[in-house]
Amino acid sequence: MAAMATATATATTPSMKAAVSAPTARSRPSLLPVSSYTSVRSLPPRQVSLFLGRPLRQPLHPKPLQLSTSRSVQIVTATAATDAKPTVLVAEKLGEAGLGLLRGFSNVDCSYNLSAEELCAKISLCDALIVRSGTKVTREVFEAAKGRLRVVGRAGVGIDNVDLQAATEHGCLVVNAPTANTIAAAEHAIALLAAMARNVAQADASLKAGKWQRNKYVGVSLVGKTIGVLGFGKVGSEVARRAKGLGMHVIAHDPYAPADRAHAIGVELVSFDEAISTADFLSLHMPLTPTTSKIFNEESFAKMKKGVRIINVARGGVIDEDALVRALDDGIVAQAALDVFTVEPPPKDSKLVLHENVIGTPHLGASTVEAQEGVAIEIAEAVVGALKGELAATAVNAPMVPAEVLSELAPYVILAEKLGRLAVQLVAGGQGIKGLKVVYTSARGPDDLDTRLLRAMITKGVIEPISSAYVNIVNADFTAKQRGLRISEERISHDGSPEAPLESIQVQLSNVESKFASALSESGDIRVEGRVKDGIPHLTLVGSFSVDVSLEGNLIFCRNIDQPGMIGQVGSILAGIT
């Protein structure tokens, strides 16, 4: 039998043939539905099924499907939406460098100081939203977006003002800018530490009032003192480095911090109670979560070393402010230096702000020229990348994969989604898909391969073509659970080179009928398998048949009696299709 198009697959009679038409541009892994396949029903007497792979920048228009028929083959196509610039709503002030990046890719709407009602009214017209700490992105905002909002960018580290659960349920990626303001925040913590220890703010106010009170503002030395760093992430570890340089003994508490990283800096990891009971100074750098909310309260203050001094450049909500006032009045806490407050700005008559042993700044942790520029660029790049469909290393509600691993996995991400889309199009009947199994073959150890991202993209490929749901790496697991799709994963060890993360990915759909009989394995499951060759995804197995087909462009499956002239007949049919 003559070869078909650019690739062939051979088997015993009756045979299964596979081919690829003229390739189209390779689609990138995307949060947008870029690989939308429309299945084609075959009509007798030919047994032909055609699968069109058409990269789309936008979801399909809700237009009537265009139908054309020729020589007993019925093909359904769809028109893609015309590419248009996405709209990005910037709800809080952002540096010009970041705005410039955004304007080069999208329409930018800078609307500051929006009320909750105004934000909800605007959001349905926006593809992305950028906020700092002052704007609350609530469930109501995601509901008001009506599915259009794809990315929320938090210009900074903390994301406690964004409802992550609601974002995930609505398939909205949340990204932040975790590195640009790290040094600025650490430097501000050290500035507050030194200013508090030497009564700089109080002495300055006294001097400007015409007084000369040298004896009143005697400070304490930092060298030899113990500082407890609560929260040993990016900022906390930088504070620890600088405190070591000041000659301080540094201990830290963070239930998620790796001990080797702390030891490399010369920091001892201890329990929360040990940290607060032995430290002379406490520097707070934990996020605001249900666990950390008001973690510094009456009970914890009672455990502290009398005369402790507290610095907070994290989140105001981690401190019970009324309890702190009482601890200051009782002398348990000698001084506090605060950059953040539970309510910002705090009330003008706040007992905490007005306390003589408290110095405060109006949330200046990231407020340096360099940090503001860096945050603006970092969040703009993250948002633009996400809108382009690139995998975000700074995503906070999606599988967290380091940038170098993302680069390595990129072609496998494309392969995973395409295998999922291909498998689901082989399903016949309307009984629904309940069982999905993914088998990974790899030469790497179990701890060297994080499959969460790949599983999410396979799930996206399986669910999206047969439902109205928008599925991405953010809400894939949630959507699968909602639809009763049980997903299992298996890893098979391969004796090859561990340089490549995977040898192959296999997708199995159980307890379903197939419109293409050759796609069934010996166990009766629909089975497709693929691998990456020279950076390009290839289909290597359909059912029990080995094939070798590039997964670029339009894919044709044809099962027929092996006799002369069949390829020519199929070619003639396709030639007559417009």
Coordinates of N, CA and C in Angstrom, one line a residue, residues 221-397:
S221 N 22.2 48.0 72.6 CA 23.1 47.6 71.5 C 22.5 46.3 70.8
L222 N 22.9 46.1 69.6 CA 22.4 45.0 68.8 C 23.4 43.8 68.9
V223 N 24.7 44.1 69.0 CA 25.7 43.1 68.9 C 25.5 42.1 70.1
G224 N 25.6 40.9 69.8 CA 25.4 39.9 70.9 C 24.0 39.5 71.3
K225 N 23.1 40.3 70.8 CA 21.7 40.0 71.1 C 21.1 38.9 70.2
T226 N 20.0 38.3 70.7 CA 19.4 37.2 69.9 C 18.2 37.8 69.2
I227 N 18.1 37.6 67.9 CA 16.9 38.0 67.1 C 16.2 36.7 66.6
G228 N 14.9 36.6 66.8 CA 14.1 35.5 66.3 C 13.4 36.0 65.0
V229 N 13.7 35.3 63.9 CA 13.1 35.6 62.6 C 11.9 34.6 62.5
L230 N 10.7 35.2 62.5 CA 9.5 34.4 62.4 C 9.0 34.4 60.9
G231 N 9.2 33.3 60.2 CA 9.0 33.2 58.8 C 10.3 33.3 58.0
F232 N 10.8 32.2 57.6 CA 12.1 32.2 57.0 C 12.1 32.0 55.5
G233 N 11.3 32.8 54.9 CA 11.2 32.8 53.4 C 12.2 33.7 52.8
K234 N 11.9 34.3 51.7 CA 12.8 35.2 50.9 C 13.2 36.4 51.8
V235 N 12.2 37.1 52.3 CA 12.6 38.3 53.1 C 13.2 37.9 54.5
G236 N 12.6 36.9 55.1 CA 13.2 36.5 56.4 C 14.6 36.1 56.4
S237 N 15.0 35.3 55.3 CA 16.3 34.9 55.2 C 17.3 36.0 54.9
E238 N 16.8 37.0 54.2 CA 17.7 38.2 53.9 C 17.9 39.0 55.2
V239 N 16.8 39.1 56.0 CA 16.9 39.8 57.3 C 18.0 39.1 58.1
A240 N 17.9 37.7 58.1 CA 18.8 37.0 58.9 C 20.3 37.2 58.5
R241 N 20.5 37.3 57.2 CA 21.9 37.5 56.7 C 22.4 38.9 57.3
R242 N 21.5 39.9 57.2 CA 22.0 41.2 57.6 C 22.1 41.3 59.1
A243 N 21.3 40.6 59.9 CA 21.4 40.6 61.3 C 22.7 39.9 61.7
K244 N 23.1 38.8 61.0 CA 24.4 38.2 61.3 C 25.5 39.2 61.1
G245 N 25.4 40.0 60.1 CA 26.4 41.0 59.8 C 26.5 42.0 60.9
L246 N 25.4 42.2 61.7 CA 25.4 43.2 62.8 C 26.0 42.5 64.1
G247 N 26.3 41.3 64.0 CA 26.9 40.6 65.1 C 25.8 40.0 66.0
M248 N 24.6 39.8 65.5 CA 23.5 39.2 66.3 C 23.5 37.7 66.2
H249 N 23.0 37.0 67.2 CA 22.7 35.6 67.1 C 21.3 35.4 66.5
V250 N 21.2 34.6 65.5 CA 19.9 34.5 64.8 C 19.3 33.1 64.9
I251 N 18.1 33.1 65.4 CA 17.3 31.9 65.4 C 16.1 32.1 64.5
A252 N 15.4 31.1 64.0 CA 14.3 31.3 63.2 C 13.3 30.2 63.4
H253 N 12.0 30.5 63.1 CA 11.0 29.5 63.1 C 10.2 29.6 61.8
D254 N 10.1 28.5 61.1 CA 9.3 28.4 59.9 C 9.0 26.9 59.7
P255 N 7.8 26.4 59.8 CA 7.5 25.0 59.6 C 7.8 24.5 58.2
Y256 N 8.0 25.3 57.3 CA 8.2 24.9 55.9 C 9.6 25.2 55.4
A257 N 10.5 25.7 56.2 CA 11.8 26.1 55.8 C 12.7 24.9 55.8
P258 N 13.5 24.6 54.8 CA 14.5 23.5 54.8 C 15.6 23.8 55.8
A259 N 16.0 22.8 56.6 CA 17.0 23.0 57.6 C 18.4 23.3 56.9
D260 N 18.7 22.7 55.8 CA 20.0 23.0 55.1 C 20.2 24.4 54.7
R261 N 19.1 25.0 54.3 CA 19.2 26.5 53.9 C 19.4 27.3 55.1
A262 N 18.8 27.0 56.2 CA 19.0 27.8 57.4 C 20.5 27.6 57.9
H263 N 20.9 26.4 57.9 CA 22.3 26.1 58.4 C 23.3 26.8 57.5
A264 N 23.0 26.8 56.2 CA 24.0 27.5 55.3 C 24.2 28.9 55.6
I265 N 23.2 29.6 56.2 CA 23.3 31.0 56.6 C 23.9 31.1 58.0
G266 N 23.9 30.0 58.7 CA 24.3 30.1 60.1 C 23.2 30.4 61.0
V267 N 22.0 29.9 60.7 CA 20.8 30.2 61.5 C 20.2 28.9 62.0
E268 N 19.8 28.9 63.3 CA 19.3 27.8 64.0 C 17.7 27.8 63.9
L269 N 17.2 26.7 63.3 CA 15.7 26.6 63.3 C 15.2 26.1 64.6
V270 N 14.2 26.7 65.2 CA 13.7 26.3 66.5 C 12.1 26.4 66.4
S271 N 11.5 25.9 67.5 CA 10.1 25.9 67.6 C 9.6 27.3 67.8
F272 N 8.3 27.5 67.6 CA 7.7 28.9 67.7 C 7.8 29.3 69.2
D273 N 7.5 28.4 70.1 CA 7.6 28.8 71.5 C 9.0 29.1 72.0
E274 N 10.0 28.4 71.4 CA 11.4 28.6 71.8 C 11.8 30.0 71.2
A275 N 11.4 30.3 70.0 CA 11.8 31.5 69.4 C 11.3 32.7 70.2
I276 N 10.0 32.7 70.6 CA 9.4 33.9 71.2 C 9.9 34.0 72.7
S277 N 10.3 32.9 73.3 CA 10.7 32.9 74.7 C 12.1 33.2 74.9
T278 N 13.0 33.1 73.9 CA 14.4 33.4 74.1 C 14.9 34.6 73.4
A279 N 14.2 35.1 72.4 CA 14.7 36.2 71.6 C 14.6 37.5 72.3
D280 N 15.6 38.4 72.1 CA 15.6 39.8 72.5 C 14.8 40.6 71.5
F281 N 14.9 40.3 70.3 CA 14.2 41.0 69.2 C 13.4 39.9 68.4
L282 N 12.2 40.3 67.9 CA 11.5 39.4 67.1 C 11.1 40.1 65.8
S283 N 11.5 39.5 64.6 CA 11.2 40.2 63.3 C 10.2 39.3 62.6
L284 N 9.1 39.8 62.2 CA 8.0 39.0 61.7 C 7.9 39.1 60.2
H285 N 7.9 37.9 59.6 CA 7.9 37.8 58.1 C 7.0 36.7 57.6
M286 N 6.0 36.3 58.3 CA 5.1 35.2 57.8 C 3.9 35.8 57.1
P287 N 3.3 35.0 56.2 CA 2.1 35.5 55.5 C 0.9 35.5 56.4
L288 N -0.1 36.2 56.0 CA -1.4 36.2 56.8 C -2.3 35.1 56.3
T289 N -2.5 34.1 57.1 CA -3.3 33.0 56.8 C -4.2 32.7 58.0
P290 N -5.2 31.8 57.9 CA -6.0 31.5 59.1 C -5.2 31.0 60.2
T291 N -4.0 30.3 59.9 CA -3.2 29.8 61.0 C -2.4 30.9 61.7
T292 N -2.0 31.9 60.9 CA -1.1 33.0 61.5 C -1.9 34.2 62.0
S293 N -3.2 34.3 61.6 CA -4.0 35.4 62.1 C -4.0 35.6 63.6
K294 N -3.5 36.7 64.1 CA -3.4 37.1 65.5 C -2.6 36.0 66.2
I295 N -1.6 35.4 65.6 CA -0.8 34.4 66.3 C 0.0 35.1 67.4
F296 N 0.2 36.4 67.3 CA 0.8 37.1 68.5 C -0.3 37.8 69.3
N297 N -0.7 37.1 70.3 CA -1.8 37.4 71.1 C -1.5 37.4 72.6
E298 N -2.5 37.6 73.4 CA -2.3 37.6 74.9 C -1.4 36.4 75.4
E299 N -1.8 35.2 74.8 CA -1.1 34.0 75.3 C 0.4 34.0 74.9
S300 N 0.7 34.4 73.6 CA 2.0 34.4 73.1 C 2.9 35.5 73.7
F301 N 2.3 36.6 74.0 CA 3.0 37.7 74.7 C 3.5 37.3 76.1
A302 N 2.6 36.5 76.7 CA 2.9 36.1 78.1 C 4.1 35.1 78.1
K303 N 4.4 34.5 77.0 CA 5.6 33.6 76.9 C 6.9 34.3 76.6
M304 N 6.8 35.5 76.2 CA 8.0 36.2 75.7 C 8.9 36.7 76.8
K305 N 10.1 36.8 76.5 CA 11.1 37.4 77.4 C 10.8 38.8 77.7
K306 N 10.8 39.2 79.0 CA 10.4 40.5 79.4 C 11.3 41.5 78.7
G307 N 10.8 42.6 78.1 CA 11.6 43.6 77.5 C 11.9 43.3 76.0
V308 N 11.2 42.3 75.4 CA 11.4 42.0 74.0 C 11.0 43.1 73.1
R309 N 11.6 43.2 72.0 CA 11.3 44.3 71.0 C 10.9 43.6 69.7
I310 N 9.8 44.1 69.1 CA 9.1 43.5 67.9 C 9.2 44.4 66.7
I311 N 9.6 43.8 65.6 CA 9.5 44.5 64.3 C 8.5 43.7 63.4
N312 N 7.6 44.4 62.7 CA 6.7 43.8 61.8 C 6.7 44.5 60.5
V313 N 7.2 43.8 59.4 CA 7.1 44.4 58.1 C 6.3 43.3 57.2
A314 N 5.6 42.4 57.9 CA 4.9 41.4 57.1 C 3.4 41.8 56.9
R315 N 2.5 41.4 57.8 CA 1.1 41.7 57.7 C 0.6 42.1 59.1
G316 N -0.2 43.2 59.1 CA -0.7 43.7 60.4 C -1.5 42.6 61.1
G317 N -2.3 41.9 60.4 CA -3.2 40.9 61.0 C -2.6 39.8 61.8
V318 N -1.3 39.6 61.7 CA -0.6 38.5 62.5 C -0.5 38.9 64.0
I319 N -0.7 40.2 64.3 CA -0.7 40.7 65.7 C -2.1 41.1 66.1
D320 N -2.4 40.7 67.3 CA -3.6 41.2 68.0 C -3.2 42.5 68.6
E321 N -3.6 43.6 67.9 CA -3.1 44.9 68.3 C -3.5 45.4 69.7
D322 N -4.7 45.0 70.1 CA -5.1 45.4 71.5 C -4.3 44.7 72.5
A323 N -3.9 43.4 72.2 CA -3.1 42.7 73.1 C -1.7 43.2 73.1
L324 N -1.2 43.7 72.0 CA 0.1 44.3 71.9 C 0.2 45.6 72.8
V325 N -0.9 46.4 72.7 CA -0.9 47.7 73.5 C -0.8 47.3 75.0
R326 N -1.5 46.3 75.4 CA -1.5 45.9 76.8 C -0.1 45.4 77.2
A327 N 0.5 44.6 76.3 CA 1.9 44.1 76.5 C 2.9 45.2 76.6
L328 N 2.7 46.3 75.9 CA 3.6 47.5 75.9 C 3.4 48.2 77.3
D329 N 2.1 48.3 77.6 CA 1.8 49.0 78.9 C 2.4 48.3 80.1
D330 N 2.4 46.9 80.0 CA 2.8 46.1 81.1 C 4.4 45.9 81.1
G331 N 5.0 46.4 80.1 CA 6.5 46.2 80.0 C 7.0 44.9 79.5
I332 N 6.0 44.0 79.1 CA 6.4 42.7 78.5 C 7.1 43.0 77.2
V333 N 6.5 43.9 76.4 CA 7.2 44.3 75.1 C 7.7 45.7 75.4
A334 N 9.0 45.8 75.3 CA 9.6 47.2 75.5 C 9.3 48.1 74.4
Q335 N 9.4 47.7 73.2 CA 9.2 48.6 72.0 C 8.6 47.8 70.9
A336 N 8.0 48.5 69.9 CA 7.5 47.8 68.7 C 7.8 48.8 67.5
A337 N 8.2 48.2 66.4 CA 8.4 49.0 65.2 C 7.6 48.4 64.1
L338 N 6.6 49.1 63.7 CA 5.6 48.5 62.8 C 5.5 49.3 61.5
D339 N 5.5 48.5 60.4 CA 5.3 49.0 59.1 C 3.9 48.7 58.5
V340 N 3.2 47.7 59.2 CA 1.9 47.3 58.7 C 0.9 47.2 59.9
F341 N -0.4 47.3 59.5 CA -1.4 47.4 60.6 C -2.6 46.6 60.1
T342 N -3.4 46.2 61.0 CA -4.6 45.4 60.7 C -5.5 46.2 59.8
V343 N -5.7 47.4 60.1 CA -6.5 48.3 59.2 C -5.5 49.4 58.7
E344 N -5.5 49.5 57.4 CA -4.6 50.5 56.8 C -5.4 51.5 55.9
P345 N -5.2 52.8 56.1 CA -4.4 53.4 57.3 C -5.1 53.2 58.6
P346 N -4.4 53.1 59.7 CA -5.0 52.9 61.0 C -5.8 54.2 61.4
P347 N -6.7 54.0 62.4 CA -7.4 55.2 62.8 C -6.5 56.3 63.4
K348 N -6.9 57.5 63.3 CA -6.0 58.6 63.8 C -5.9 58.5 65.3
D349 N -6.8 57.9 66.0 CA -6.7 57.9 67.4 C -6.3 56.5 67.9
S350 N -5.6 55.8 67.0 CA -5.1 54.4 67.4 C -4.2 54.5 68.6
K351 N -4.5 53.7 69.6 CA -3.7 53.7 70.8 C -2.3 53.1 70.5
L352 N -2.3 52.2 69.5 CA -1.0 51.5 69.2 C -0.1 52.5 68.5
V353 N -0.6 53.2 67.5 CA 0.2 54.2 66.7 C 0.7 55.3 67.6
L354 N -0.1 55.7 68.5 CA 0.2 56.9 69.4 C 1.0 56.5 70.6
H355 N 1.2 55.2 70.8 CA 2.0 54.8 72.0 C 3.4 55.3 71.9
E356 N 3.9 55.8 73.1 CA 5.3 56.4 73.1 C 6.4 55.4 72.8
N357 N 6.1 54.1 72.9 CA 7.2 53.1 72.7 C 7.0 52.4 71.3
V358 N 6.2 53.0 70.5 CA 6.0 52.4 69.1 C 6.5 53.4 68.1
I359 N 7.2 52.9 67.1 CA 7.5 53.8 65.9 C 6.8 53.1 64.7
G360 N 6.3 53.9 63.9 CA 5.5 53.3 62.7 C 5.9 54.0 61.4
T361 N 5.7 53.2 60.4 CA 5.8 53.8 59.0 C 4.6 53.3 58.2
P362 N 4.2 54.0 57.2 CA 3.0 53.7 56.4 C 3.2 52.7 55.3
H363 N 3.5 51.4 55.7 CA 3.7 50.3 54.8 C 4.7 50.6 53.7
L364 N 5.9 50.9 54.1 CA 7.0 51.3 53.2 C 8.0 50.2 52.9
G365 N 7.6 49.0 53.3 CA 8.6 47.9 53.1 C 9.1 47.7 51.7
A366 N 8.3 47.9 50.7 CA 8.7 47.8 49.3 C 8.9 49.1 48.6
S367 N 8.9 50.2 49.4 CA 8.9 51.5 48.8 C 10.3 52.1 48.6
T368 N 11.0 51.5 47.7 CA 12.3 52.1 47.2 C 12.1 52.3 45.7
V369 N 12.8 53.2 45.1 CA 12.7 53.4 43.7 C 13.0 52.1 42.9
E370 N 14.1 51.5 43.4 CA 14.5 50.2 42.7 C 13.4 49.1 42.8
A371 N 12.9 49.0 44.0 CA 11.9 47.9 44.2 C 10.6 48.2 43.5
Q372 N 10.2 49.4 43.4 CA 8.9 49.7 42.7 C 9.1 49.5 41.2
E373 N 10.2 49.8 40.7 CA 10.5 49.5 39.3 C 10.6 48.0 39.1
G374 N 11.2 47.3 40.0 CA 11.4 45.9 39.8 C 10.1 45.1 39.9
V375 N 9.2 45.5 40.9 CA 7.9 44.9 41.1 C 7.1 45.1 39.8
A376 N 7.1 46.3 39.3 CA 6.2 46.7 38.2 C 6.6 45.8 37.0
I377 N 7.9 45.7 36.8 CA 8.4 44.8 35.6 C 8.1 43.4 35.8
E378 N 8.3 42.9 37.1 CA 8.1 41.5 37.4 C 6.7 41.1 37.2
I379 N 5.7 41.9 37.7 CA 4.3 41.5 37.6 C 3.8 41.7 36.2
A380 N 4.3 42.7 35.5 CA 3.9 42.9 34.1 C 4.3 41.7 33.3
E381 N 5.6 41.3 33.5 CA 6.0 40.1 32.7 C 5.3 38.9 33.0
A382 N 4.9 38.7 34.3 CA 4.2 37.5 34.7 C 2.8 37.5 34.1
V383 N 2.1 38.7 34.1 CA 0.7 38.8 33.6 C 0.7 38.6 32.0
V384 N 1.7 39.3 31.4 CA 1.7 39.2 29.9 C 2.1 37.7 29.5
G385 N 3.0 37.1 30.2 CA 3.3 35.7 29.9 C 2.1 34.8 30.1
A386 N 1.4 35.0 31.2 CA 0.2 34.1 31.4 C -0.9 34.4 30.3
L387 N -1.1 35.6 29.9 CA -2.0 35.9 28.8 C -1.6 35.3 27.5
K388 N -0.3 35.2 27.3 CA 0.2 34.6 26.1 C 0.1 33.0 26.1
G389 N -0.2 32.5 27.3 CA -0.2 31.1 27.5 C 1.0 30.4 28.0
E390 N 2.0 31.2 28.4 CA 3.2 30.7 29.0 C 3.0 30.2 30.4
L391 N 3.7 29.2 30.8 CA 3.6 28.7 32.1 C 4.3 29.6 33.1
A392 N 3.6 30.0 34.2 CA 4.1 31.0 35.1 C 4.8 30.3 36.3
A393 N 6.1 30.7 36.4 CA 6.8 30.2 37.6 C 6.4 30.8 38.9
T394 N 5.7 32.0 38.8 CA 5.3 32.7 40.0 C 3.8 32.5 40.3
A395 N 3.2 31.5 39.7 CA 1.8 31.2 40.0 C 1.6 30.7 41.4
V396 N 0.6 31.2 42.1 CA 0.4 30.8 43.5 C -0.8 29.8 43.6
N397 N -1.6 29.6 42.6 CA -2.8 28.7 42.7 C -2.7 27.6 41.6

